[in-house]
Amino acid sequence: MGDVSIFLQHLTNGVSLGSLYALIAIGYTMVYGILRLINFAHGDIFMLGVYLTYYGVTYTSLPWWLVFILAPLLTGFIGILLERVAYKPLRGSARITILISAIGASFLLQNLGIVIFGGRPRAFPVPQMLNHVIRLGGVSINVVTFIIPAVTIVLLLGLTYFTTKTKTGLAMRALSKDYETASLMGIDINKIISITFLMGSFLAAIGGILWGSRYPQLMPLMGSMPGLKSFIAAVVGGIGNITGAVVGGFILGLGEIMLVAFLPRLSGYRDAFAFVLLIIILLVKPSGLMGDNVTEKV
Amino acid sequence: MNSPMLKIENLVMRFGGVVACNDFTAEIKEGQIVGLIGPNGAGKTTIFNVVTGVYKPTAGQILFSPNGIEQHQLTGLSPDKIAKLGVCRTFQNIRLFGELTVLENVFIGNHLRVKSDVFSTVLRLPHYVAEEKRLYEKSLYLLEKIGLQDTKDEKASSLPYGMQRRLEIARALATDPRLLLLDEPAAGMNPQETRELIEFIREIKDEFDLTIFLIEHHMEVIMEISEKIYVLDHGVLIAQGNPSEIQRNEKVVEAYLGVG
């Protein structure tokens, strides 16, 4: 009995962490699908989302749930701004140029974070409602552990509906297949790209808030490791594929938690797990678990 | 007097040192079918690309008049803006969205005619739902027109070649064009399919009140349906006129057969 309940506890923890990776990975994969760009600043957008929420809750009199909606929206617009400033002027240049611009944008945001927010860690104001422990059988689990996957599932269903059923979603899928033809059929590319960044950054910020509720320590560099791991999740799942990003996120989250739980001696290698997984995937199936085997046009 | 639907004036398109199109001038009147012919590499597709905004011309201008009154300068506009004004095209090498279904391919053409905003989309307000239904029916109608209503949920890439060509035309029609540019619509078709295509082009021209600009290598297609033909060789206009004039023109024969 004890073993089962402990396993269940690890399982919920893994699912919860996996959901967070999935939410962030979607942003990577959507942007890649449309622009063929790895948006390395995505992890830092995630960080901005957490800080905006922190300031909103701490320094305004708005109710926390309103801040939890407004801050991600604002983060979404920062995402649009990022694309306009760092990527749009370079559209049409070599891919490596835009990639380097993405790395530059990432450093810029991190360092701006240190200057503006200060380097000292801060405590995330977790609402009481999310922060109490319940006991189920022999296990005690924080409520937020359940809320994270629930929110993730709702957002994923919404996203799936959006991409498959709405005209903007259809335009997004068309754009990801053939840029030029899509614009010749009257699709406003800039608008669709902005919407993509808005949605990706919004999801990253929601992921950030949930992350903060679970690991309530804020630092300007906090986006880099979750960002990298979520990027790996997107690659493992097959970059450009939204379902793949979610699957990759769960594999990574569960794998990490289970590694620490069952092989405690390796717990220091927790972060290395993601990179080892990346190396294996790149060796065995470079296009990712759910990625298409793309044949280049001749 | 009404201005012509499309007026191309002294168009020049250079790629580095290569002159793909040099001082090309042409005029298409409303309701005409106009052909553009020439040997491979003559610059025909380049002209289509400039008209639809894929390339910005080095010099010259393109004026488009959807209703004979207002005139729009197309040079410098982005492809989606040009499509919104009412110019749409098909491609020499088919460029459907292969991963999307047949119906979705046509539906995408509707995109630019949608008036609804994000809020009415998300909240599914009544006028949005009505709009969506109307566009869905319009797409189905277009599919019926090309005989593909039964395969509407299949991937576009799974269709046979001739059907893919027709689907491209249907997708272009969904954008409600005034001027339709067809880039080698009969490429790879057998005589029977070619005959059907000629009929089809005539039919859609009448039904949707179109003006058509057409690139084609099948001479029987060009000679049968064009009222006027422009002949291009190495980026230069070498002849223009009606089909019988073109058939008698020595320069045209030379360009095609080489100087003996």
Coordinates of C-alpha atoms in Angstrom, one line a residue:
Chain A
M1 CA 0.0 0.0 0.0
G2 CA 2.7 2.4 1.0
D3 CA 4.6 1.8 -2.2
V4 CA 1.6 2.4 -4.4
S5 CA 0.7 5.6 -2.7
I6 CA 4.3 6.8 -3.0
F7 CA 4.3 5.9 -6.6
L8 CA 1.1 7.8 -7.1
Q9 CA 2.6 10.8 -5.5
H10 CA 5.6 10.7 -7.9
L11 CA 3.2 10.2 -10.8
T12 CA 1.2 13.3 -10.0
N13 CA 4.4 15.3 -9.5
G14 CA 5.6 14.1 -12.8
V15 CA 2.4 14.9 -14.6
S16 CA 2.4 18.3 -13.1
L17 CA 5.9 19.1 -14.1
G18 CA 5.3 17.6 -17.5
S19 CA 2.3 19.9 -18.0
L20 CA 4.5 22.9 -17.3
Y21 CA 7.1 21.8 -19.8
A22 CA 4.2 21.2 -22.3
L23 CA 2.8 24.7 -21.9
I24 CA 6.2 26.3 -22.6
A25 CA 7.1 23.8 -25.4
I26 CA 4.0 24.7 -27.3
G27 CA 5.3 28.3 -27.8
Y28 CA 8.6 26.9 -29.2
T29 CA 6.9 24.6 -31.5
M30 CA 4.3 27.0 -32.8
V31 CA 6.9 29.6 -33.7
Y32 CA 9.1 27.0 -35.3
G33 CA 6.2 25.7 -37.3
I34 CA 5.5 29.1 -38.8
L35 CA 8.9 30.8 -39.0
R36 CA 11.3 27.8 -38.9
L37 CA 13.0 29.7 -36.0
I38 CA 14.0 28.5 -32.6
N39 CA 12.9 31.4 -30.4
F40 CA 15.6 31.2 -27.7
A41 CA 14.1 34.2 -25.9
H42 CA 11.0 32.1 -25.2
G43 CA 12.2 31.0 -21.8
D44 CA 12.8 34.7 -20.9
I45 CA 9.3 35.6 -22.0
F46 CA 8.2 32.9 -19.5
M47 CA 10.3 34.7 -16.8
L48 CA 8.8 38.1 -17.7
G49 CA 5.3 36.5 -17.3
V50 CA 6.2 35.4 -13.7
Y51 CA 7.6 38.8 -12.8
L52 CA 4.6 40.7 -14.2
T53 CA 2.3 38.6 -12.1
Y54 CA 4.5 39.1 -9.1
Y55 CA 4.3 42.9 -9.5
G56 CA 0.7 42.8 -10.3
V57 CA -0.2 40.9 -7.2
T58 CA 2.2 42.6 -4.8
Y59 CA 1.9 46.3 -5.9
T60 CA -1.6 46.7 -7.2
S61 CA -4.9 46.2 -5.5
L62 CA -6.3 44.0 -8.3
P63 CA -7.6 40.6 -7.2
W64 CA -5.1 37.8 -7.9
W65 CA -7.2 36.0 -10.4
L66 CA -7.5 39.1 -12.5
V67 CA -3.7 39.5 -12.4
F68 CA -3.4 35.9 -13.4
I69 CA -5.3 36.7 -16.6
L70 CA -3.9 40.2 -17.3
A71 CA -0.3 39.4 -16.8
P72 CA -0.2 36.6 -19.5
L73 CA -2.0 38.9 -21.9
L74 CA 0.5 41.6 -21.3
T75 CA 3.3 39.0 -21.8
G76 CA 1.6 38.0 -25.1
F77 CA 2.0 41.6 -26.3
I78 CA 5.6 41.6 -25.2
G79 CA 6.0 38.5 -27.4
I80 CA 4.5 40.4 -30.3
L81 CA 6.9 43.3 -29.7
L82 CA 9.9 40.9 -29.5
E83 CA 9.0 39.5 -32.9
R84 CA 8.6 43.0 -34.4
V85 CA 11.9 44.2 -33.0
A86 CA 14.2 41.2 -33.2
Y87 CA 12.9 38.9 -35.9
K88 CA 10.7 40.8 -38.4
P89 CA 13.5 43.1 -39.7
L90 CA 15.5 39.9 -40.5
R91 CA 12.8 38.0 -42.2
G92 CA 14.2 36.6 -45.4
S93 CA 17.8 36.6 -44.2
A94 CA 19.7 33.4 -43.5
R95 CA 18.3 31.3 -40.7
I96 CA 21.5 31.5 -38.7
T97 CA 21.2 35.3 -38.6
I98 CA 17.7 35.2 -37.0
L99 CA 18.9 32.5 -34.7
I100 CA 21.7 34.6 -33.4
S101 CA 19.2 37.5 -33.0
A102 CA 17.1 35.2 -30.9
I103 CA 20.1 34.4 -28.6
G104 CA 20.8 38.1 -28.4
A105 CA 17.2 38.8 -27.4
S106 CA 17.4 36.2 -24.8
F107 CA 20.5 37.7 -23.2
L108 CA 19.0 41.2 -23.4
L109 CA 15.8 40.1 -21.6
Q110 CA 17.8 38.3 -18.9
N111 CA 20.1 41.3 -18.2
L112 CA 17.2 43.7 -18.4
G113 CA 15.6 41.5 -15.8
I114 CA 18.6 41.8 -13.5
V115 CA 18.7 45.6 -13.9
I116 CA 15.0 46.2 -13.5
F117 CA 13.9 43.5 -11.1
G118 CA 17.2 43.1 -9.3
G119 CA 19.2 39.9 -8.9
R120 CA 18.0 39.0 -5.5
P121 CA 15.5 36.1 -5.5
R122 CA 11.9 37.1 -4.6
A123 CA 9.1 35.0 -3.3
F124 CA 6.1 34.4 -5.6
P125 CA 2.8 35.4 -3.9
V126 CA 1.0 32.1 -4.1
P127 CA -2.7 32.6 -3.5
Q128 CA -4.0 30.8 -0.4
M129 CA -6.5 28.9 -2.4
L130 CA -3.8 27.2 -4.4
N131 CA -1.5 26.6 -1.5
H132 CA -2.9 24.2 0.9
V133 CA -2.1 20.5 1.3
I134 CA -4.7 17.8 1.1
R135 CA -4.3 14.3 2.3
L136 CA -5.4 11.5 0.0
G137 CA -4.9 8.0 1.4
G138 CA -1.5 8.1 2.8
V139 CA -0.2 10.8 0.6
S140 CA -0.2 14.6 1.1
I141 CA -0.3 16.6 -2.1
N142 CA -0.4 20.3 -2.7
V143 CA -3.6 21.4 -4.4
V144 CA -1.6 23.2 -7.1
T145 CA -0.2 19.8 -8.2
F146 CA -3.7 19.0 -9.5
I147 CA -4.5 22.4 -10.7
I148 CA -1.5 22.5 -13.1
P149 CA -2.6 19.6 -15.3
A150 CA -6.2 20.7 -15.2
V151 CA -5.4 24.2 -16.4
T152 CA -3.0 22.7 -19.0
I153 CA -5.7 20.3 -20.4
V154 CA -8.3 23.1 -20.7
L155 CA -5.8 25.3 -22.5
L156 CA -4.7 22.4 -24.8
L157 CA -8.3 21.7 -25.7
G158 CA -8.8 25.4 -26.5
L159 CA -5.7 25.5 -28.6
T160 CA -6.7 22.3 -30.5
Y161 CA -10.1 23.8 -31.2
F162 CA -8.5 27.0 -32.3
T163 CA -6.0 25.4 -34.8
T164 CA -8.5 22.9 -36.3
K165 CA -11.8 24.8 -36.3
T166 CA -11.2 28.5 -36.7
K167 CA -10.2 30.3 -39.8
T168 CA -7.2 31.9 -38.2
G169 CA -6.1 28.4 -37.1
L170 CA -6.5 27.2 -40.6
A171 CA -4.5 30.2 -41.9
M172 CA -1.8 29.3 -39.4
R173 CA -1.6 25.7 -40.6
A174 CA -1.5 26.9 -44.2
L175 CA 1.2 29.4 -43.5
S176 CA 3.3 26.7 -41.8
K177 CA 3.2 24.7 -45.0
D178 CA 3.7 27.3 -47.7
Y179 CA 4.4 30.9 -46.8
E180 CA 4.3 32.4 -50.3
T181 CA 1.1 30.6 -51.5
A182 CA -0.7 31.5 -48.3
S183 CA 0.0 35.2 -48.8
L184 CA -1.0 34.9 -52.4
M185 CA -4.3 33.5 -51.2
G186 CA -4.8 36.7 -49.2
I187 CA -3.6 35.7 -45.8
D188 CA -1.9 38.6 -44.0
I189 CA 1.3 36.9 -42.9
N190 CA 2.3 39.6 -40.3
K191 CA -1.0 39.3 -38.6
I192 CA -0.8 35.5 -38.3
I193 CA 2.8 35.7 -37.0
S194 CA 1.7 38.2 -34.4
I195 CA -1.1 36.0 -33.3
T196 CA 1.3 33.1 -33.0
F197 CA 3.7 35.0 -30.8
L198 CA 0.7 36.3 -28.7
M199 CA -0.5 32.8 -28.1
G200 CA 2.9 31.2 -27.5
S201 CA 3.8 33.9 -25.0
F202 CA 0.5 33.8 -23.3
L203 CA 0.8 30.1 -22.7
A204 CA 4.4 30.5 -21.5
A205 CA 3.2 33.1 -19.0
I206 CA 0.4 30.9 -17.7
G207 CA 3.1 28.2 -17.4
G208 CA 5.2 30.7 -15.5
I209 CA 2.4 31.5 -13.1
L210 CA 1.8 27.8 -12.4
W211 CA 5.6 27.3 -12.1
G212 CA 5.8 30.1 -9.6
S213 CA 2.9 28.6 -7.6
R214 CA 4.8 25.4 -7.3
Y215 CA 8.4 26.6 -7.0
P216 CA 7.8 30.1 -5.5
Q217 CA 11.3 31.6 -6.1
L218 CA 11.7 34.3 -8.7
M219 CA 15.0 35.1 -10.3
P220 CA 15.8 36.9 -13.6
L221 CA 17.6 33.9 -14.9
M222 CA 14.8 31.5 -13.9
G223 CA 13.6 31.2 -17.5
S224 CA 16.7 29.7 -19.0
M225 CA 16.6 26.1 -17.6
P226 CA 12.9 25.5 -18.0
G227 CA 13.2 27.2 -21.4
L228 CA 15.9 24.8 -22.5
K229 CA 14.1 21.8 -21.2
S230 CA 10.9 22.7 -22.9
F231 CA 12.8 23.3 -26.1
I232 CA 14.1 19.7 -25.7
A233 CA 10.5 18.6 -25.1
A234 CA 9.5 20.2 -28.3
V235 CA 12.3 18.5 -30.2
V236 CA 11.7 15.1 -28.6
G237 CA 8.0 15.3 -29.6
G238 CA 8.8 16.5 -33.1
I239 CA 9.3 20.3 -33.5
G240 CA 6.5 22.0 -35.3
N241 CA 4.0 19.6 -34.0
I242 CA 1.7 20.8 -31.1
T243 CA 0.7 17.3 -30.0
G244 CA 4.3 16.3 -30.1
A245 CA 5.3 19.2 -27.8
V246 CA 2.8 18.0 -25.3
V247 CA 3.9 14.4 -25.5
G248 CA 7.5 15.5 -25.2
G249 CA 6.7 17.7 -22.2
F250 CA 5.1 14.8 -20.3
I251 CA 7.9 12.4 -21.2
L252 CA 10.5 14.8 -19.9
G253 CA 8.5 15.7 -16.7
L254 CA 7.7 12.2 -15.8
G255 CA 11.2 10.9 -16.6
E256 CA 12.8 13.6 -14.5
I257 CA 10.7 13.0 -11.5
M258 CA 10.9 9.2 -11.7
L259 CA 14.7 9.3 -12.1
V260 CA 15.0 11.3 -8.9
A261 CA 12.4 9.1 -7.1
F262 CA 13.7 5.7 -8.0
L263 CA 17.4 6.3 -8.5
P264 CA 18.1 8.9 -5.7
R265 CA 21.8 8.4 -6.2
L266 CA 21.4 10.0 -9.7
S267 CA 19.4 13.0 -8.4
G268 CA 22.3 15.3 -9.1
Y269 CA 21.9 14.4 -12.8
R270 CA 18.3 15.6 -12.9
D271 CA 19.0 18.2 -15.5
A272 CA 21.3 16.0 -17.5
F273 CA 18.4 13.6 -18.0
A274 CA 16.8 16.0 -20.5
F275 CA 20.0 16.4 -22.4
V276 CA 20.7 12.7 -22.6
L277 CA 17.2 12.2 -23.9
L278 CA 17.8 14.9 -26.5
I279 CA 21.0 13.2 -27.7
I280 CA 19.3 9.8 -27.9
I281 CA 16.4 11.2 -29.9
L282 CA 18.6 13.1 -32.3
L283 CA 20.6 9.9 -32.9
V284 CA 17.6 7.6 -33.3
K285 CA 14.8 9.7 -34.7
P286 CA 16.0 13.3 -35.5
S287 CA 12.6 14.4 -36.6
G288 CA 11.2 13.6 -33.2
L289 CA 8.5 11.1 -32.0
M290 CA 5.7 12.7 -33.9
G291 CA 7.5 14.8 -36.5
D292 CA 7.1 14.3 -40.2
N293 CA 10.0 12.9 -42.1
V294 CA 10.5 15.9 -44.2
T295 CA 12.0 15.4 -47.6
E296 CA 13.5 18.6 -48.9
K297 CA 12.1 20.0 -52.2
V298 CA 14.5 19.4 -55.0
Chain B
M1 CA -13.9 55.7 -71.3
N2 CA -13.4 52.8 -68.8
S3 CA -9.9 52.1 -67.8
P4 CA -8.6 48.6 -68.6
M5 CA -8.7 46.0 -65.8
L6 CA -5.0 45.5 -65.9
K7 CA -2.4 47.8 -67.4
I8 CA 1.3 46.9 -67.3
E9 CA 3.5 49.7 -68.3
N10 CA 7.2 49.4 -69.2
L11 CA 7.8 46.7 -66.7
V12 CA 11.5 45.8 -66.0
M13 CA 12.5 43.0 -63.7
R14 CA 16.2 42.3 -63.1
F15 CA 17.8 39.7 -60.9
G16 CA 21.3 40.8 -60.4
G17 CA 22.7 40.9 -64.0
V18 CA 19.9 38.8 -65.5
V19 CA 17.1 40.7 -67.1
A20 CA 14.0 38.5 -66.8
C21 CA 11.7 41.0 -68.3
N22 CA 12.5 44.1 -70.2
D23 CA 10.2 47.0 -70.9
F24 CA 7.0 44.9 -71.1
T25 CA 3.8 46.7 -71.7
A26 CA 0.3 45.0 -71.9
E27 CA -3.3 45.8 -71.4
I28 CA -6.2 43.5 -70.4
K29 CA -9.8 44.7 -70.7
E30 CA -12.6 43.6 -68.5
G31 CA -14.1 40.2 -69.5
Q32 CA -11.2 39.3 -71.9
I33 CA -9.2 36.1 -71.9
V34 CA -5.6 37.1 -72.7
G35 CA -2.8 34.7 -73.4
L36 CA 0.9 35.0 -72.6
I37 CA 3.2 32.6 -74.5
G38 CA 6.8 32.2 -75.2
P39 CA 9.6 29.6 -75.1
N40 CA 10.8 28.2 -71.8
G41 CA 12.6 30.9 -69.7
A42 CA 11.0 33.7 -71.6
G43 CA 9.9 35.4 -68.4
K44 CA 6.2 34.6 -68.4
T45 CA 6.0 33.4 -64.8
T46 CA 8.2 36.3 -63.7
I47 CA 5.4 38.7 -65.0
F48 CA 2.8 36.7 -63.0
N49 CA 5.0 37.0 -59.9
V50 CA 5.4 40.7 -60.3
V51 CA 1.6 41.3 -60.9
T52 CA 0.8 39.2 -57.8
G53 CA 3.4 41.0 -55.6
V54 CA 5.8 38.1 -55.1
Y55 CA 8.5 40.2 -56.7
K56 CA 8.9 44.0 -56.7
P57 CA 9.7 45.2 -60.2
T58 CA 12.9 47.0 -60.9
A59 CA 11.0 49.6 -62.9
G60 CA 7.6 50.2 -64.5
Q61 CA 4.2 50.1 -63.1
I62 CA 1.1 47.9 -62.9
L63 CA -2.3 49.4 -62.6
F64 CA -5.3 47.4 -61.6
S65 CA -8.9 48.6 -61.9
P66 CA -11.4 46.1 -60.5
N67 CA -14.5 48.1 -61.7
G68 CA -13.2 50.3 -64.5
I69 CA -13.3 53.4 -62.3
E70 CA -10.8 53.4 -59.4
Q71 CA -7.2 52.5 -60.3
H72 CA -4.8 50.8 -57.9
Q73 CA -1.0 50.8 -58.2
L74 CA -0.1 47.2 -57.6
T75 CA 3.7 47.6 -57.5
G76 CA 4.9 47.7 -53.9
L77 CA 1.8 46.1 -52.4
S78 CA 2.2 42.9 -50.5
P79 CA 0.7 39.7 -52.0
D80 CA -2.2 39.5 -49.6
K81 CA -3.2 43.1 -50.3
I82 CA -3.2 42.4 -54.0
A83 CA -5.3 39.3 -53.4
K84 CA -7.7 41.5 -51.4
L85 CA -8.1 43.9 -54.3
G86 CA -9.2 40.9 -56.5
V87 CA -6.2 39.4 -58.2
C88 CA -5.6 35.7 -57.7
R89 CA -3.6 33.0 -59.4
T90 CA -2.7 29.4 -59.8
F91 CA 0.8 27.9 -60.1
Q92 CA 2.8 26.2 -62.8
N93 CA 4.0 23.6 -60.3
I94 CA 1.0 22.9 -58.2
R95 CA 1.2 24.5 -54.8
L96 CA -1.8 23.2 -52.8
F97 CA -1.6 22.9 -49.0
G98 CA -1.0 19.1 -49.3
E99 CA -1.5 18.3 -45.6
L100 CA -4.9 20.1 -45.4
T101 CA -8.1 18.6 -46.7
V102 CA -9.6 19.4 -50.0
L103 CA -12.3 21.4 -48.4
E104 CA -9.9 23.3 -46.2
N105 CA -7.8 24.3 -49.2
V106 CA -10.9 26.0 -50.7
F107 CA -11.9 27.4 -47.4
I108 CA -8.6 29.1 -47.0
G109 CA -9.3 31.2 -50.0
N110 CA -12.3 32.6 -48.2
H111 CA -10.1 33.9 -45.5
L112 CA -9.6 37.4 -46.8
R113 CA -13.3 38.0 -47.3
V114 CA -14.2 37.4 -43.6
K115 CA -15.3 40.4 -41.8
S116 CA -15.4 38.9 -38.3
D117 CA -12.9 39.8 -35.6
V118 CA -11.3 37.7 -32.8
F119 CA -14.1 38.3 -30.3
S120 CA -17.0 37.2 -32.5
T121 CA -14.9 34.2 -33.5
V122 CA -14.1 33.1 -29.9
L123 CA -17.6 33.9 -28.6
R124 CA -19.3 32.4 -31.7
L125 CA -21.6 35.4 -32.1
P126 CA -24.6 34.8 -34.4
H127 CA -23.3 36.8 -37.3
Y128 CA -20.0 34.9 -37.2
V129 CA -21.8 31.6 -37.2
A130 CA -23.9 32.8 -40.1
E131 CA -20.9 34.0 -42.0
E132 CA -19.1 30.7 -41.4
K133 CA -22.0 28.8 -42.7
R134 CA -22.2 30.9 -45.8
L135 CA -18.5 30.4 -46.6
Y136 CA -18.8 26.7 -45.9
E137 CA -21.6 26.4 -48.4
K138 CA -19.8 28.6 -50.9
S139 CA -16.7 26.3 -50.6
L140 CA -18.9 23.2 -51.1
Y141 CA -20.5 24.8 -54.1
L142 CA -17.0 25.4 -55.6
L143 CA -16.1 21.8 -54.9
E144 CA -19.2 20.6 -56.6
K145 CA -18.3 22.8 -59.6
I146 CA -15.0 20.9 -60.0
G147 CA -16.6 17.6 -59.2
L148 CA -14.7 17.0 -55.9
Q149 CA -17.5 17.2 -53.4
D150 CA -17.1 13.5 -52.5
T151 CA -13.5 13.8 -51.7
K152 CA -13.8 16.9 -49.6
D153 CA -12.3 15.4 -46.4
E154 CA -9.3 13.8 -48.1
K155 CA -5.9 15.3 -48.1
A156 CA -5.3 17.5 -51.1
S157 CA -2.0 15.7 -51.8
S158 CA -3.9 12.4 -52.3
L159 CA -5.8 13.7 -55.4
P160 CA -4.8 12.7 -58.9
Y161 CA -2.8 15.4 -60.8
G162 CA -5.6 16.8 -63.0
M163 CA -7.9 17.1 -60.0
Q164 CA -5.2 19.0 -58.1
R165 CA -5.0 21.5 -60.9
R166 CA -8.8 22.0 -60.7
L167 CA -8.6 22.3 -56.9
E168 CA -6.1 25.1 -57.3
I169 CA -8.5 27.0 -59.6
A170 CA -11.3 26.4 -57.0
R171 CA -9.1 27.7 -54.3
A172 CA -8.3 30.8 -56.3
L173 CA -12.1 31.3 -57.1
A174 CA -12.8 31.3 -53.3
T175 CA -11.0 34.5 -53.0
D176 CA -13.6 36.2 -55.2
P177 CA -11.1 37.4 -57.8
R178 CA -11.9 39.9 -60.6
L179 CA -8.8 39.0 -62.4
L180 CA -7.6 35.3 -62.5
L181 CA -4.1 34.4 -63.5
L182 CA -3.7 30.8 -64.7
D183 CA -0.1 29.6 -64.9
E184 CA -0.1 26.6 -67.4
P185 CA -3.4 25.1 -66.3
A186 CA -3.2 22.4 -68.9
A187 CA 0.4 21.3 -68.1
G188 CA 0.6 17.5 -68.0
M189 CA -2.9 16.9 -69.3
N190 CA -4.0 14.6 -72.0
P191 CA -6.1 15.8 -75.0
Q192 CA -9.3 14.7 -73.3
E193 CA -8.5 16.5 -70.1
T194 CA -7.4 19.5 -72.0
R195 CA -10.7 19.8 -73.8
E196 CA -12.5 19.6 -70.5
L197 CA -10.3 22.3 -69.1
I198 CA -11.1 24.7 -72.0
E199 CA -14.8 24.2 -71.3
F200 CA -14.2 24.6 -67.6
I201 CA -12.4 27.9 -68.0
R202 CA -15.1 29.3 -70.2
E203 CA -17.7 28.2 -67.8
I204 CA -16.1 29.8 -64.7
K205 CA -15.4 33.0 -66.7
D206 CA -19.1 33.4 -67.4
E207 CA -20.4 32.3 -64.1
F208 CA -18.0 34.4 -61.9
D209 CA -17.7 37.3 -64.3
L210 CA -13.9 36.9 -64.6
T211 CA -11.2 38.4 -66.6
I212 CA -8.4 35.8 -67.3
F213 CA -4.7 36.1 -67.9
L214 CA -3.3 32.8 -69.0
I215 CA 0.1 31.3 -69.5
E216 CA 0.0 28.1 -71.6
H217 CA 2.2 25.9 -73.7
H218 CA -0.6 23.9 -75.3
M219 CA -1.1 26.0 -78.4
E220 CA -4.6 24.6 -79.0
V221 CA -5.7 25.9 -75.7
I222 CA -4.2 29.4 -76.2
M223 CA -5.4 29.7 -79.8
E224 CA -8.9 28.6 -79.0
I225 CA -9.8 30.7 -76.0
S226 CA -7.6 33.8 -76.0
E227 CA -8.9 37.0 -77.6
K228 CA -5.5 38.5 -77.5
I229 CA -2.0 37.0 -77.2
Y230 CA 1.3 38.5 -76.0
V231 CA 4.4 36.7 -77.0
L232 CA 7.5 37.0 -74.9
D233 CA 11.1 35.9 -75.8
H234 CA 14.1 36.4 -73.5
G235 CA 12.1 38.9 -71.5
V236 CA 11.2 41.0 -74.5
L237 CA 7.8 41.4 -76.0
I238 CA 8.1 40.3 -79.6
A239 CA 4.5 40.2 -80.8
Q240 CA 1.0 40.8 -79.8
G241 CA -2.3 40.4 -81.5
N242 CA -5.3 38.0 -82.0
P243 CA -4.6 34.3 -82.5
S244 CA -4.6 34.3 -86.3
E245 CA -2.2 37.2 -86.4
I246 CA 0.2 35.5 -84.0
Q247 CA 0.1 32.2 -86.0
R248 CA 1.3 34.1 -89.0
N249 CA 3.9 36.2 -87.3
E250 CA 7.4 35.3 -88.4
K251 CA 9.2 36.4 -85.3
V252 CA 7.0 34.1 -83.3
V253 CA 7.7 31.1 -85.5
E254 CA 11.4 32.0 -85.3
A255 CA 11.4 32.2 -81.5
Y256 CA 9.8 28.8 -81.2
L257 CA 11.7 27.0 -83.9
G258 CA 15.0 28.8 -83.9
V259 CA 16.4 30.5 -86.9
G260 CA 17.1 28.0 -89.6

